mmCIF file of C-alpha atoms in Angstrom:
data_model
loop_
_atom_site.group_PDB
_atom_site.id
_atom_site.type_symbol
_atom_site.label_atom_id
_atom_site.label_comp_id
_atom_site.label_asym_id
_atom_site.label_seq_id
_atom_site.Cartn_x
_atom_site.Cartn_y
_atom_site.Cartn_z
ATOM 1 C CA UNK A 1 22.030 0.577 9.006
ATOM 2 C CA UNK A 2 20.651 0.345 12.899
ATOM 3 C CA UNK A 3 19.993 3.991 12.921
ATOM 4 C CA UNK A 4 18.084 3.956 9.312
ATOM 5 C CA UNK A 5 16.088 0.994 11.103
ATOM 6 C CA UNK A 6 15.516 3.036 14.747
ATOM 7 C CA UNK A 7 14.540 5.930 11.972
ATOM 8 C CA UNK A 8 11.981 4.105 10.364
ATOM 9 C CA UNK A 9 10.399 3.159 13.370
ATOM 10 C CA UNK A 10 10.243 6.830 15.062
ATOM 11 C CA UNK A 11 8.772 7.719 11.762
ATOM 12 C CA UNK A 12 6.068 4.763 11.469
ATOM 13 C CA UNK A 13 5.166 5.656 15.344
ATOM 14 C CA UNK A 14 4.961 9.647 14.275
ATOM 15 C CA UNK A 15 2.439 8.488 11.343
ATOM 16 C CA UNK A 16 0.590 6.373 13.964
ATOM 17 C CA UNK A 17 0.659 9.412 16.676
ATOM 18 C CA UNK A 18 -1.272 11.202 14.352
ATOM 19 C CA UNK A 19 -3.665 9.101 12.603
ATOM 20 C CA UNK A 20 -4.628 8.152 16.202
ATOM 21 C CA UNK A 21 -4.989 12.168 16.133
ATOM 22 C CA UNK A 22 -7.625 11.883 13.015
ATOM 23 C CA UNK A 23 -5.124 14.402 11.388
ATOM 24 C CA UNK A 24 -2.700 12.254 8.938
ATOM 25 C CA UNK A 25 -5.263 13.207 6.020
ATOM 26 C CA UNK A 26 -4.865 16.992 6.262
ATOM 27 C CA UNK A 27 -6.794 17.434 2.728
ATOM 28 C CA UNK A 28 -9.768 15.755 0.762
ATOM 29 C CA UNK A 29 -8.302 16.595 -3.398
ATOM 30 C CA UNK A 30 -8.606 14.293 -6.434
ATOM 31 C CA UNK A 31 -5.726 12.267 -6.285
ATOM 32 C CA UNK A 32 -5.287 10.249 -9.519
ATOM 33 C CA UNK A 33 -4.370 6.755 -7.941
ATOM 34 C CA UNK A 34 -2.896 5.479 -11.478
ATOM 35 C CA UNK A 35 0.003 8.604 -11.435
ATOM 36 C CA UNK A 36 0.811 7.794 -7.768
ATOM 37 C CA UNK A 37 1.070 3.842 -8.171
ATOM 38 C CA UNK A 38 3.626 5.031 -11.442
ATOM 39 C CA UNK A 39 5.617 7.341 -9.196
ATOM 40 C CA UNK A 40 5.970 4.616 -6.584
ATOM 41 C CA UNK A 41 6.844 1.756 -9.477
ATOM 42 C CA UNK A 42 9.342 3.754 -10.853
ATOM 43 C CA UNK A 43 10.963 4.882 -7.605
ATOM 44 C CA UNK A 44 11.195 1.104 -6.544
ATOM 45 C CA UNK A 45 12.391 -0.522 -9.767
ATOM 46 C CA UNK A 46 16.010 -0.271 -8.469
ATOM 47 C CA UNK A 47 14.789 -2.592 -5.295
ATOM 48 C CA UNK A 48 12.880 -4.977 -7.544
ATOM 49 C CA UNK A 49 16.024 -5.123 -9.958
ATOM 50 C CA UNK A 50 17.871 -6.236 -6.665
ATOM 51 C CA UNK A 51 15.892 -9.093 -5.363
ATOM 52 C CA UNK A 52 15.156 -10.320 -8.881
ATOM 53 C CA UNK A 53 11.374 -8.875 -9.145
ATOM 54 C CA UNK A 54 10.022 -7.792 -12.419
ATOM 55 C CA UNK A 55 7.365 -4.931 -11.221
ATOM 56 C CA UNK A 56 4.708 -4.596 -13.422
ATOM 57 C CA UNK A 57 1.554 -2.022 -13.754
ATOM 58 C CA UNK A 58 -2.195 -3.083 -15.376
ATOM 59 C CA UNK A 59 -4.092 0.267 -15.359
ATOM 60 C CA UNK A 60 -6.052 0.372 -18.721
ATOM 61 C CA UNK A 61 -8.387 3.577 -17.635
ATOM 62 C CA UNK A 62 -6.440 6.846 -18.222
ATOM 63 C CA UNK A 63 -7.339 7.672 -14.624
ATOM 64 C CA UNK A 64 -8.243 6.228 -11.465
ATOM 65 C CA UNK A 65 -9.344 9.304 -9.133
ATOM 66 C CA UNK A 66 -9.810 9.079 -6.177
ATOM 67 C CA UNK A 67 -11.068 11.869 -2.790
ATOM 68 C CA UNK A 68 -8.398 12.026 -0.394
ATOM 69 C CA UNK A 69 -4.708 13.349 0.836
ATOM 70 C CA UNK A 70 -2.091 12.402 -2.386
ATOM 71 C CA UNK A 71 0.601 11.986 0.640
ATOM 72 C CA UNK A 72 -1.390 9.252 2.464
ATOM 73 C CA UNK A 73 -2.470 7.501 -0.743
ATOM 74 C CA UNK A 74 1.263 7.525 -1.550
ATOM 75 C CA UNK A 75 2.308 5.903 1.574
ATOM 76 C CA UNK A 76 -0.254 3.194 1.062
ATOM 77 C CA UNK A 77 1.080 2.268 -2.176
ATOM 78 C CA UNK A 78 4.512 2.585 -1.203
ATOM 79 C CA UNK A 79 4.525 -0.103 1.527
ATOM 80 C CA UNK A 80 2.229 -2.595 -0.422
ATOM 81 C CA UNK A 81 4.271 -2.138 -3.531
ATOM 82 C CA UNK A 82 7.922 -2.625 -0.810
ATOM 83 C CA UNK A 83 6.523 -5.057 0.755
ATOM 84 C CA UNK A 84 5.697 -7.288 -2.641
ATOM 85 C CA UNK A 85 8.701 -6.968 -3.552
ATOM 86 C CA UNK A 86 11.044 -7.744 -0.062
ATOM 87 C CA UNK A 87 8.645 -10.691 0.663
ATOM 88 C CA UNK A 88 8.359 -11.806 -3.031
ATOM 89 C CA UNK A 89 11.366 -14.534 -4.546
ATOM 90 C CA UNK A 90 14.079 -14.484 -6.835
ATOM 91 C CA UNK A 91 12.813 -14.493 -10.736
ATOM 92 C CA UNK A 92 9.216 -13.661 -8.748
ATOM 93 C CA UNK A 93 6.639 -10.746 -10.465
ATOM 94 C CA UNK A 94 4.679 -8.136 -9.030
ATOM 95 C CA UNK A 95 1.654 -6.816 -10.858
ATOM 96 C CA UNK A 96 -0.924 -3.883 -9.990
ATOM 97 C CA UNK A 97 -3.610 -3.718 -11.639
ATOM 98 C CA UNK A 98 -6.491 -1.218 -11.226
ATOM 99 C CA UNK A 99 -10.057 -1.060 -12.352
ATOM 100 C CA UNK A 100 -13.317 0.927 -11.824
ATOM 101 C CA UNK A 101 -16.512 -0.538 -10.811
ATOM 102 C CA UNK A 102 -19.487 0.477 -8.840
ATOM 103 C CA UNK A 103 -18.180 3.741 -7.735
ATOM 104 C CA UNK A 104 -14.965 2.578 -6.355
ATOM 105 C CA UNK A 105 -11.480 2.115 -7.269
ATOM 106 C CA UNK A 106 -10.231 -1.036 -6.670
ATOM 107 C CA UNK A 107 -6.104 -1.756 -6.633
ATOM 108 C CA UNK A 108 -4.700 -5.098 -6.163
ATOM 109 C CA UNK A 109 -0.783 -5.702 -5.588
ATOM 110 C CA UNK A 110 -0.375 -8.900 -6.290
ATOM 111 C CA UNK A 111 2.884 -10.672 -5.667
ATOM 112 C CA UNK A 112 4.395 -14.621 -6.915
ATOM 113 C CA UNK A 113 6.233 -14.519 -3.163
ATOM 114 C CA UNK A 114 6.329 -16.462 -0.134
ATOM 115 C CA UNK A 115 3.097 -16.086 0.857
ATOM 116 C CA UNK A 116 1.275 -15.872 3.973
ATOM 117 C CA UNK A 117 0.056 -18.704 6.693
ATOM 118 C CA UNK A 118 -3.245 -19.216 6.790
ATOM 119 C CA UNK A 119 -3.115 -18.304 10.661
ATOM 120 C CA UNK A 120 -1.089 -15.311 10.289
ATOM 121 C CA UNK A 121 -3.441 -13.646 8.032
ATOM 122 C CA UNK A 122 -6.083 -12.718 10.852
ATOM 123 C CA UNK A 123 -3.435 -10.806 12.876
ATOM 124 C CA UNK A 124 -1.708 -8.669 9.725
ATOM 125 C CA UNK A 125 -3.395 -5.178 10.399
ATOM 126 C CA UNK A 126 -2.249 -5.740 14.239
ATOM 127 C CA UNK A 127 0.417 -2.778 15.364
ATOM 128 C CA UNK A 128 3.937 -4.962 15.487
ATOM 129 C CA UNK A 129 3.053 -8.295 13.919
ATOM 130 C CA UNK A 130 5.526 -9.994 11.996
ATOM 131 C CA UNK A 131 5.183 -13.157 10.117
ATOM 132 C CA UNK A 132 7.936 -15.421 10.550
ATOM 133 C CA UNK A 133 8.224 -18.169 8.551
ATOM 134 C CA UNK A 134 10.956 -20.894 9.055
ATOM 135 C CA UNK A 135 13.748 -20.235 6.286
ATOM 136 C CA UNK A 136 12.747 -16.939 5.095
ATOM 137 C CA UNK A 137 15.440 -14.661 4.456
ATOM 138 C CA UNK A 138 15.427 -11.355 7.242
ATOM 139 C CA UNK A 139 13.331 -8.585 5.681
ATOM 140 C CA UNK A 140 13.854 -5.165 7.698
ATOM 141 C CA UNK A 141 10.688 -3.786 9.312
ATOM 142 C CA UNK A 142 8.322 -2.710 12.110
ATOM 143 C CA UNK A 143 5.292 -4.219 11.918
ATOM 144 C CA UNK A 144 3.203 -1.098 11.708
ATOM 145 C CA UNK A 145 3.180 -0.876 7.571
ATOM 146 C CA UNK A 146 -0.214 -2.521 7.333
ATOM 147 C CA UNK A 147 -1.545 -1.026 10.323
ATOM 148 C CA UNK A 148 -1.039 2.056 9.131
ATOM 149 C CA UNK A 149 -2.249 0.884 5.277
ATOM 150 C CA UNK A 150 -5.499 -0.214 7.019
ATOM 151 C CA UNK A 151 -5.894 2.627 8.298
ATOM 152 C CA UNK A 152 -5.406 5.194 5.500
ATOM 153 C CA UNK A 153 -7.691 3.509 3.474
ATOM 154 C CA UNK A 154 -10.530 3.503 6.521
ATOM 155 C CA UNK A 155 -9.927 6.995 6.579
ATOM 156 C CA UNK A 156 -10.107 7.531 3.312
ATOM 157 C CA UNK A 157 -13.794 5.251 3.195
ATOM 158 C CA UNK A 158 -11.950 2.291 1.890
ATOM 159 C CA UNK A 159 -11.692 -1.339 2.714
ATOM 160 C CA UNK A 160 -8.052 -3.087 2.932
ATOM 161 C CA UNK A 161 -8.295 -7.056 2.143
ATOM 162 C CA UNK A 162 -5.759 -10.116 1.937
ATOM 163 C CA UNK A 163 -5.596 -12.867 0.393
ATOM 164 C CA UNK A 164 -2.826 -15.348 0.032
ATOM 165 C CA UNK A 165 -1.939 -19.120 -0.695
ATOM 166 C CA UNK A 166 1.761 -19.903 1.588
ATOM 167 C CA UNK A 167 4.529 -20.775 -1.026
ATOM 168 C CA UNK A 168 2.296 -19.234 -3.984
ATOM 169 C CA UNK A 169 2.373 -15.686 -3.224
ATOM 170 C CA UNK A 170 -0.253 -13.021 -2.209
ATOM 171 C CA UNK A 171 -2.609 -10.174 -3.339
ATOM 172 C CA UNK A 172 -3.589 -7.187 -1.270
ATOM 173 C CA UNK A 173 -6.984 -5.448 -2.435
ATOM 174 C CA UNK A 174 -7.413 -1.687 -2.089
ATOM 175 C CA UNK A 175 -10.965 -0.809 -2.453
ATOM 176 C CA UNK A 176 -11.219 3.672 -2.000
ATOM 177 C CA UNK A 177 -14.553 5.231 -3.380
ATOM 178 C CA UNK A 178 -13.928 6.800 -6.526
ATOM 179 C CA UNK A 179 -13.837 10.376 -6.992
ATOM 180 C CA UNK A 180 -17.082 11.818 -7.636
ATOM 181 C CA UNK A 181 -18.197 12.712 -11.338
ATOM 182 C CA UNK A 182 -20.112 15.565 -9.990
ATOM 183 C CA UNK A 183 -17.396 17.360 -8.056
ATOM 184 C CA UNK A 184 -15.617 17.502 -11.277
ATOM 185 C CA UNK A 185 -14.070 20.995 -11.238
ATOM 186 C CA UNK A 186 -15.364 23.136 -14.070
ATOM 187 C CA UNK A 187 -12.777 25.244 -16.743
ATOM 188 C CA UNK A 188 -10.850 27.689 -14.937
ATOM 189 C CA UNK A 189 -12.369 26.348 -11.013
ATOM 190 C CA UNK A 190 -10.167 24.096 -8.835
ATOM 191 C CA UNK A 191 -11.728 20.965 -6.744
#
C-alpha cells in the first residue's frame, strides 16, 4: 500500500513537472466530454459500490465536445469524480450533469458528502493542501489533484469553481469552451 501511495505522488509531481513545462496538453482534438465522464463512471463504479455511493450521470445532449488533449480531460474527470466519491458518505450520491450554454461546456460533480469548511475552500487549488476535518475517516492522497484539475482546465481556456455547504456535500463546476461548430471536420477530413 505505501509504495502505491509514494507512486501516486512521483506520478502527480511528473504531471506537475510538466504542466509547469506548458507541455501536459500535447494535442488540441475534439474530445467528446460526455464519452470520457462515461469511461471514468464506469471504471469507478466498483469504488462507489465500496463506500456506499450511487454514481450517477445527467448528460441529455448526445455530445458535449470540447478542444483539447482527451488524456488531460480524462484526468480532470477522474480525480473530481474519485474524489466525490472518497470524500462523499455511506448511502451518499454523486451526480454529473452536463449542459451547453453560451459556447461553453459546463460539468458539475456534485457530491451529498462531507463537505468543505468555509475557510478551507480559498486554499483548495494550493499544491499539498489537505482538508482535515475532525472525525473524518483517512482518505489517501497528495494534495496536488486539484492543483493539477485547475490547471488543466486553465490550459484548456476553462474556469475550475467550488462550491460547498460543510456536512451537506459539494459541487465542483467545470466550465471548458465548447468545441467550435465551424471546425467541424467535413466527410472524409479529420479535425
Amino acid at each position: 500500500v505505501r509504495t502505491d501511495e509514494l507512486r501516486r505522488i512521483i506520478d502527480y509531481w511528473l504531471t506537475l513537472a510538466e504542466l509547469e513545462g506548458g507541455t501536459l496538453a500535447r494535442q488540441r482534438v475534439r474530445v467528446d466530454v460526455k464519452d470520457v465522464v462515461a469511461r471514468t463512471a464506469a471504471a469507478y463504479e466498483t469504488l462507489a459500490a465500496q463506500n456506499e455511493v450511487t454514481l450517477g450521470l445527467e448528460m441529455p445532449d448526445p455530445a458535449y465536445p470540447v478542444r483539447g488533449d482527451p488524456t488531460c480531460i480524462g484526468v480532470l474527470f477522474d480525480n473530481l469524480v474519485t474524489n466525490a466519491i472518497k470524500y462523499n458518505r455511506p448511502g451518499g450520491r454523486v451526480c454529473v450533469r452536463a449542459e451547453q450554454q453560451h459556447g461553453e461546456v459546463v460539468i458539475e460533480v456534485a457530491d451529498t458528502g462531507i463537505g468543505i469548511p468555509q475557510a478551507a475552500l480559498a486554499f483548495l487549488f494550493d499544491e499539498f493542501y489537505r482538508v482535515r476535518q475532525p472525525g473524518q475517516r483517512k482518505v489517501e492522497g497528495t494534495g496536488l489533484g486539484l492543483p493539477i484539475c485547475r490547471r488543466i482546465a486553465t490550459e484548456h481556456g476553462g474556469v475550475i469553481e467550488v462550491e460547498s455547504t460543510e456536512g451537506t456535500g459539494s459541487t465542483v463546476r467545470v466550465r471548458l469552451p465548447a468545441y467550435p461548430e465551424s471546425d467541424t471536420p467535413e466527410p472524409g477530413r479529420h479535425a
